[in-house]
């Protein structure tokens, strides 16, 4: 009889504790009253920020942060996110966005790509950046162009990159046209920079183009010259 009473008493205590904890968790004191989003460019992720703000009013103890994080990381504009809670009622989202690296002109639209070649937005949806433009026929071209771009020390002077027969054309802000390909090494681009600066300072005529595709030499053509 004593054993039955003991088990019954333990059951009552357990049920009471569970009920109190359940009611405690449901208390309005744990309803989210504030959602803070830390990001460099909230305008870029405006629609995502709005969906995150919808967590306001939810019970903070019932929110699955891992599930929400996975959902946010599905957004191509987001590189990483850390979700923190400030008890009892504040959620904090630290969002690291993909950094804009280059514009991509593809199928009559202009997009933004990060340094890894991942498209994550439209030019028209974001602030304007002083970036180069890749004119591509296939998405695979993005990473190829970026591979070339990373070898060049004067990236800020590049206006456009696009395909030509047996190579890639680079146009600078001053109108210089450089013909290259994937196998041209970094040293040649340094020679180009020095050559261009040297010729420009000594001659009023503009360099029309420089071709780097030859293994042992560089071809340059200056406006007005009749020979290559």
mmCIF file of C-alpha atoms in Angstrom:
data_model
loop_
_atom_site.group_PDB
_atom_site.id
_atom_site.type_symbol
_atom_site.label_atom_id
_atom_site.label_comp_id
_atom_site.label_asym_id
_atom_site.label_seq_id
_atom_site.Cartn_x
_atom_site.Cartn_y
_atom_site.Cartn_z
ATOM 1 C CA UNK A 1 0.000 0.000 0.000
ATOM 2 C CA UNK A 2 2.813 2.381 0.919
ATOM 3 C CA UNK A 3 4.526 1.615 -2.407
ATOM 4 C CA UNK A 4 1.365 2.464 -4.323
ATOM 5 C CA UNK A 5 0.977 5.729 -2.421
ATOM 6 C CA UNK A 6 4.640 6.578 -3.090
ATOM 7 C CA UNK A 7 4.279 5.973 -6.837
ATOM 8 C CA UNK A 8 1.051 7.972 -6.877
ATOM 9 C CA UNK A 9 2.713 10.872 -5.056
ATOM 10 C CA UNK A 10 5.667 10.884 -7.467
ATOM 11 C CA UNK A 11 3.244 10.871 -10.395
ATOM 12 C CA UNK A 12 1.327 13.825 -8.960
ATOM 13 C CA UNK A 13 4.565 15.768 -8.381
ATOM 14 C CA UNK A 14 5.781 14.986 -11.922
ATOM 15 C CA UNK A 15 2.470 16.004 -13.486
ATOM 16 C CA UNK A 16 2.328 19.190 -11.446
ATOM 17 C CA UNK A 17 5.926 20.059 -12.417
ATOM 18 C CA UNK A 18 5.277 19.328 -16.099
ATOM 19 C CA UNK A 19 2.086 21.388 -16.085
ATOM 20 C CA UNK A 20 3.774 24.308 -14.366
ATOM 21 C CA UNK A 21 6.774 24.177 -16.768
ATOM 22 C CA UNK A 22 4.454 23.988 -19.765
ATOM 23 C CA UNK A 23 2.503 26.981 -18.534
ATOM 24 C CA UNK A 24 5.765 28.742 -17.728
ATOM 25 C CA UNK A 25 7.004 28.242 -21.285
ATOM 26 C CA UNK A 26 3.725 29.531 -22.644
ATOM 27 C CA UNK A 27 3.879 32.673 -20.545
ATOM 28 C CA UNK A 28 3.642 35.902 -22.557
ATOM 29 C CA UNK A 29 6.892 37.060 -21.029
ATOM 30 C CA UNK A 30 8.623 34.813 -23.614
ATOM 31 C CA UNK A 31 6.784 36.233 -26.623
ATOM 32 C CA UNK A 32 9.294 37.929 -28.940
ATOM 33 C CA UNK A 33 8.905 41.695 -28.699
ATOM 34 C CA UNK A 34 11.972 42.718 -30.688
ATOM 35 C CA UNK A 35 13.837 41.285 -33.712
ATOM 36 C CA UNK A 36 17.178 42.918 -34.471
ATOM 37 C CA UNK A 37 18.859 42.299 -37.841
ATOM 38 C CA UNK A 38 22.491 43.255 -38.279
ATOM 39 C CA UNK A 39 23.557 43.384 -41.944
ATOM 40 C CA UNK A 40 25.703 45.657 -44.080
ATOM 41 C CA UNK A 41 23.036 46.167 -46.725
ATOM 42 C CA UNK A 42 19.496 45.636 -45.442
ATOM 43 C CA UNK A 43 18.135 47.006 -48.721
ATOM 44 C CA UNK A 44 19.607 44.021 -50.571
ATOM 45 C CA UNK A 45 17.820 41.514 -48.304
ATOM 46 C CA UNK A 46 14.695 43.592 -47.703
ATOM 47 C CA UNK A 47 12.190 40.791 -48.367
ATOM 48 C CA UNK A 48 14.193 38.346 -46.229
ATOM 49 C CA UNK A 49 14.324 40.878 -43.394
ATOM 50 C CA UNK A 50 10.533 41.214 -43.527
ATOM 51 C CA UNK A 51 10.050 37.448 -43.165
ATOM 52 C CA UNK A 52 12.434 37.399 -40.187
ATOM 53 C CA UNK A 53 10.502 40.239 -38.556
ATOM 54 C CA UNK A 54 7.413 38.005 -38.702
ATOM 55 C CA UNK A 55 8.887 36.053 -35.780
ATOM 56 C CA UNK A 56 7.775 38.906 -33.556
ATOM 57 C CA UNK A 57 5.059 37.637 -31.200
ATOM 58 C CA UNK A 58 6.229 34.009 -31.371
ATOM 59 C CA UNK A 59 7.281 32.215 -28.187
ATOM 60 C CA UNK A 60 11.069 32.477 -28.015
ATOM 61 C CA UNK A 61 11.393 29.082 -26.292
ATOM 62 C CA UNK A 62 9.522 27.374 -29.118
ATOM 63 C CA UNK A 63 11.612 28.787 -31.963
ATOM 64 C CA UNK A 64 13.882 26.257 -33.714
ATOM 65 C CA UNK A 65 16.941 28.383 -34.457
ATOM 66 C CA UNK A 66 18.706 25.679 -36.477
ATOM 67 C CA UNK A 67 15.708 25.242 -38.761
ATOM 68 C CA UNK A 68 15.423 28.997 -39.284
ATOM 69 C CA UNK A 69 19.166 29.276 -39.964
ATOM 70 C CA UNK A 70 19.023 26.534 -42.612
ATOM 71 C CA UNK A 71 16.101 28.303 -44.263
ATOM 72 C CA UNK A 72 17.916 31.648 -44.337
ATOM 73 C CA UNK A 73 21.066 30.056 -45.784
ATOM 74 C CA UNK A 74 18.996 28.855 -48.751
ATOM 75 C CA UNK A 75 18.875 32.493 -49.841
ATOM 76 C CA UNK A 76 21.663 33.044 -52.398
ATOM 77 C CA UNK A 77 22.258 36.554 -51.063
ATOM 78 C CA UNK A 78 23.313 35.236 -47.646
ATOM 79 C CA UNK A 79 26.796 33.902 -46.958
ATOM 80 C CA UNK A 80 26.311 33.132 -43.244
ATOM 81 C CA UNK A 81 23.977 33.872 -40.342
ATOM 82 C CA UNK A 82 24.253 33.663 -36.555
ATOM 83 C CA UNK A 83 21.029 33.701 -34.504
ATOM 84 C CA UNK A 84 21.193 34.756 -30.860
ATOM 85 C CA UNK A 85 18.591 35.182 -28.131
ATOM 86 C CA UNK A 86 18.539 37.804 -25.439
ATOM 87 C CA UNK A 87 16.159 36.427 -22.873
ATOM 88 C CA UNK A 88 13.355 36.682 -22.332
ATOM 89 C CA UNK A 89 12.018 38.251 -25.540
ATOM 90 C CA UNK A 90 14.668 39.497 -28.020
ATOM 91 C CA UNK A 91 16.004 37.752 -31.156
ATOM 92 C CA UNK A 92 19.208 38.906 -32.858
ATOM 93 C CA UNK A 93 20.238 37.956 -36.408
ATOM 94 C CA UNK A 94 23.798 38.674 -37.542
ATOM 95 C CA UNK A 95 23.684 38.224 -41.309
ATOM 96 C CA UNK A 96 26.764 38.168 -43.494
ATOM 97 C CA UNK A 97 25.822 38.953 -47.060
ATOM 98 C CA UNK A 98 27.579 37.919 -50.218
ATOM 99 C CA UNK A 99 29.895 40.740 -51.311
ATOM 100 C CA UNK A 100 29.266 42.232 -54.771
ATOM 101 C CA UNK A 101 32.241 41.612 -57.049
ATOM 102 C CA UNK A 102 31.099 41.999 -60.645
ATOM 103 C CA UNK A 103 28.048 42.689 -62.822
ATOM 104 C CA UNK A 104 26.902 39.896 -65.125
ATOM 105 C CA UNK A 105 25.104 40.654 -68.400
ATOM 106 C CA UNK A 106 23.273 37.465 -69.322
ATOM 107 C CA UNK A 107 20.139 36.911 -71.391
ATOM 108 C CA UNK A 108 19.130 40.566 -71.529
ATOM 109 C CA UNK A 109 19.401 41.104 -67.766
ATOM 110 C CA UNK A 110 22.182 42.414 -65.533
ATOM 111 C CA UNK A 111 22.901 40.538 -62.310
ATOM 112 C CA UNK A 112 25.301 40.819 -59.384
ATOM 113 C CA UNK A 113 27.819 38.063 -58.665
ATOM 114 C CA UNK A 114 30.091 37.501 -55.687
ATOM 115 C CA UNK A 115 33.791 36.668 -55.904
ATOM 116 C CA UNK A 116 33.008 32.952 -56.134
ATOM 117 C CA UNK A 117 30.933 33.447 -59.263
ATOM 118 C CA UNK A 118 27.583 33.028 -57.550
ATOM 119 C CA UNK A 119 24.761 35.219 -58.890
ATOM 120 C CA UNK A 120 22.615 36.525 -56.048
ATOM 121 C CA UNK A 121 20.687 39.572 -57.217
ATOM 122 C CA UNK A 122 19.705 41.982 -59.954
ATOM 123 C CA UNK A 123 21.529 45.235 -60.627
ATOM 124 C CA UNK A 124 18.218 47.114 -60.562
ATOM 125 C CA UNK A 125 17.403 45.839 -57.049
ATOM 126 C CA UNK A 126 20.572 47.115 -55.427
ATOM 127 C CA UNK A 127 22.633 50.247 -55.006
ATOM 128 C CA UNK A 128 25.022 50.995 -57.862
ATOM 129 C CA UNK A 129 28.590 49.751 -57.500
ATOM 130 C CA UNK A 130 31.736 50.722 -59.367
ATOM 131 C CA UNK A 131 32.331 47.230 -60.752
ATOM 132 C CA UNK A 132 33.316 45.565 -64.000
ATOM 133 C CA UNK A 133 30.760 44.003 -66.331
ATOM 134 C CA UNK A 134 31.047 40.429 -67.638
ATOM 135 C CA UNK A 135 29.116 39.844 -70.856
ATOM 136 C CA UNK A 136 28.573 36.094 -70.972
ATOM 137 C CA UNK A 137 26.834 33.477 -73.095
ATOM 138 C CA UNK A 138 26.903 30.707 -70.485
ATOM 139 C CA UNK A 139 26.954 30.759 -66.681
ATOM 140 C CA UNK A 140 30.173 28.716 -66.721
ATOM 141 C CA UNK A 141 31.925 31.768 -68.195
ATOM 142 C CA UNK A 142 31.589 33.655 -64.894
ATOM 143 C CA UNK A 143 34.146 31.579 -63.002
ATOM 144 C CA UNK A 144 36.497 31.572 -66.004
ATOM 145 C CA UNK A 145 36.397 35.364 -66.207
ATOM 146 C CA UNK A 146 36.887 35.676 -62.448
ATOM 147 C CA UNK A 147 39.939 33.418 -62.715
ATOM 148 C CA UNK A 148 41.414 35.889 -65.209
ATOM 149 C CA UNK A 149 40.352 38.905 -63.153
ATOM 150 C CA UNK A 150 42.153 37.638 -60.053
ATOM 151 C CA UNK A 151 45.465 37.736 -61.919
ATOM 152 C CA UNK A 152 45.101 41.441 -62.703
ATOM 153 C CA UNK A 153 46.359 44.110 -60.309
ATOM 154 C CA UNK A 154 44.459 46.940 -62.042
ATOM 155 C CA UNK A 155 40.950 45.470 -61.540
ATOM 156 C CA UNK A 156 39.432 48.878 -60.775
ATOM 157 C CA UNK A 157 40.317 50.028 -64.311
ATOM 158 C CA UNK A 158 38.507 47.171 -66.049
ATOM 159 C CA UNK A 159 35.244 48.136 -67.699
ATOM 160 C CA UNK A 160 34.152 44.937 -69.450
ATOM 161 C CA UNK A 161 35.127 41.365 -70.218
ATOM 162 C CA UNK A 162 33.618 39.318 -73.026
ATOM 163 C CA UNK A 163 34.404 36.397 -75.314
ATOM 164 C CA UNK A 164 36.122 36.746 -78.677
ATOM 165 C CA UNK A 165 37.393 34.114 -81.105
ATOM 166 C CA UNK A 166 39.933 31.915 -79.277
ATOM 167 C CA UNK A 167 40.081 34.176 -76.263
ATOM 168 C CA UNK A 168 38.659 36.807 -73.950
ATOM 169 C CA UNK A 169 38.663 40.575 -74.478
ATOM 170 C CA UNK A 170 39.200 42.976 -71.595
ATOM 171 C CA UNK A 171 38.302 46.644 -72.038
ATOM 172 C CA UNK A 172 39.674 49.234 -69.608
ATOM 173 C CA UNK A 173 38.038 52.525 -68.629
ATOM 174 C CA UNK A 174 40.482 54.334 -70.924
ATOM 175 C CA UNK A 175 39.493 52.241 -73.937
ATOM 176 C CA UNK A 176 42.507 49.913 -74.002
ATOM 177 C CA UNK A 177 41.583 46.459 -75.311
ATOM 178 C CA UNK A 178 43.500 43.450 -73.994
ATOM 179 C CA UNK A 179 43.111 40.072 -75.674
ATOM 180 C CA UNK A 180 43.883 37.168 -73.356
ATOM 181 C CA UNK A 181 42.888 33.648 -72.309
ATOM 182 C CA UNK A 182 42.844 31.411 -69.238
ATOM 183 C CA UNK A 183 46.458 30.254 -69.521
ATOM 184 C CA UNK A 184 48.051 33.731 -69.510
ATOM 185 C CA UNK A 185 49.945 34.095 -66.221
ATOM 186 C CA UNK A 186 49.922 36.950 -63.729
ATOM 187 C CA UNK A 187 53.367 38.260 -64.780
ATOM 188 C CA UNK A 188 52.119 39.190 -68.245
ATOM 189 C CA UNK A 189 49.391 41.396 -66.809
ATOM 190 C CA UNK A 190 52.021 43.276 -64.788
ATOM 191 C CA UNK A 191 53.982 43.813 -68.016
ATOM 192 C CA UNK A 192 50.817 45.113 -69.674
ATOM 193 C CA UNK A 193 50.297 47.673 -66.922
ATOM 194 C CA UNK A 194 53.862 48.951 -67.181
ATOM 195 C CA UNK A 195 53.842 48.911 -70.991
ATOM 196 C CA UNK A 196 50.611 50.840 -71.194
ATOM 197 C CA UNK A 197 51.743 53.494 -68.722
ATOM 198 C CA UNK A 198 55.087 53.856 -70.481
ATOM 199 C CA UNK A 199 53.706 54.178 -74.001
ATOM 200 C CA UNK A 200 50.946 56.518 -72.889
ATOM 201 C CA UNK A 201 53.414 58.922 -71.282
ATOM 202 C CA UNK A 202 55.681 58.971 -74.343
ATOM 203 C CA UNK A 203 53.187 59.044 -77.179
ATOM 204 C CA UNK A 204 49.942 60.923 -77.666
ATOM 205 C CA UNK A 205 48.503 58.098 -79.710
ATOM 206 C CA UNK A 206 46.406 55.583 -77.827
ATOM 207 C CA UNK A 207 47.177 51.884 -77.724
ATOM 208 C CA UNK A 208 44.440 50.160 -79.702
ATOM 209 C CA UNK A 209 44.974 46.694 -78.288
ATOM 210 C CA UNK A 210 47.468 44.375 -76.622
ATOM 211 C CA UNK A 211 47.401 40.638 -77.322
ATOM 212 C CA UNK A 212 48.760 38.349 -74.596
ATOM 213 C CA UNK A 213 47.867 34.979 -76.083
ATOM 214 C CA UNK A 214 51.317 34.220 -77.464
ATOM 215 C CA UNK A 215 53.650 32.189 -75.297
ATOM 216 C CA UNK A 216 56.907 34.148 -75.517
ATOM 217 C CA UNK A 217 55.878 37.672 -76.499
ATOM 218 C CA UNK A 218 53.217 40.368 -76.370
ATOM 219 C CA UNK A 219 51.721 42.079 -79.410
ATOM 220 C CA UNK A 220 50.638 45.682 -79.154
ATOM 221 C CA UNK A 221 49.067 47.920 -81.772
ATOM 222 C CA UNK A 222 49.003 51.708 -81.519
ATOM 223 C CA UNK A 223 46.379 53.747 -83.335
ATOM 224 C CA UNK A 224 47.681 54.922 -86.694
ATOM 225 C CA UNK A 225 50.175 52.097 -87.105
ATOM 226 C CA UNK A 226 49.743 50.136 -90.322
ATOM 227 C CA UNK A 227 51.520 47.060 -89.019
ATOM 228 C CA UNK A 228 50.896 44.781 -86.064
#
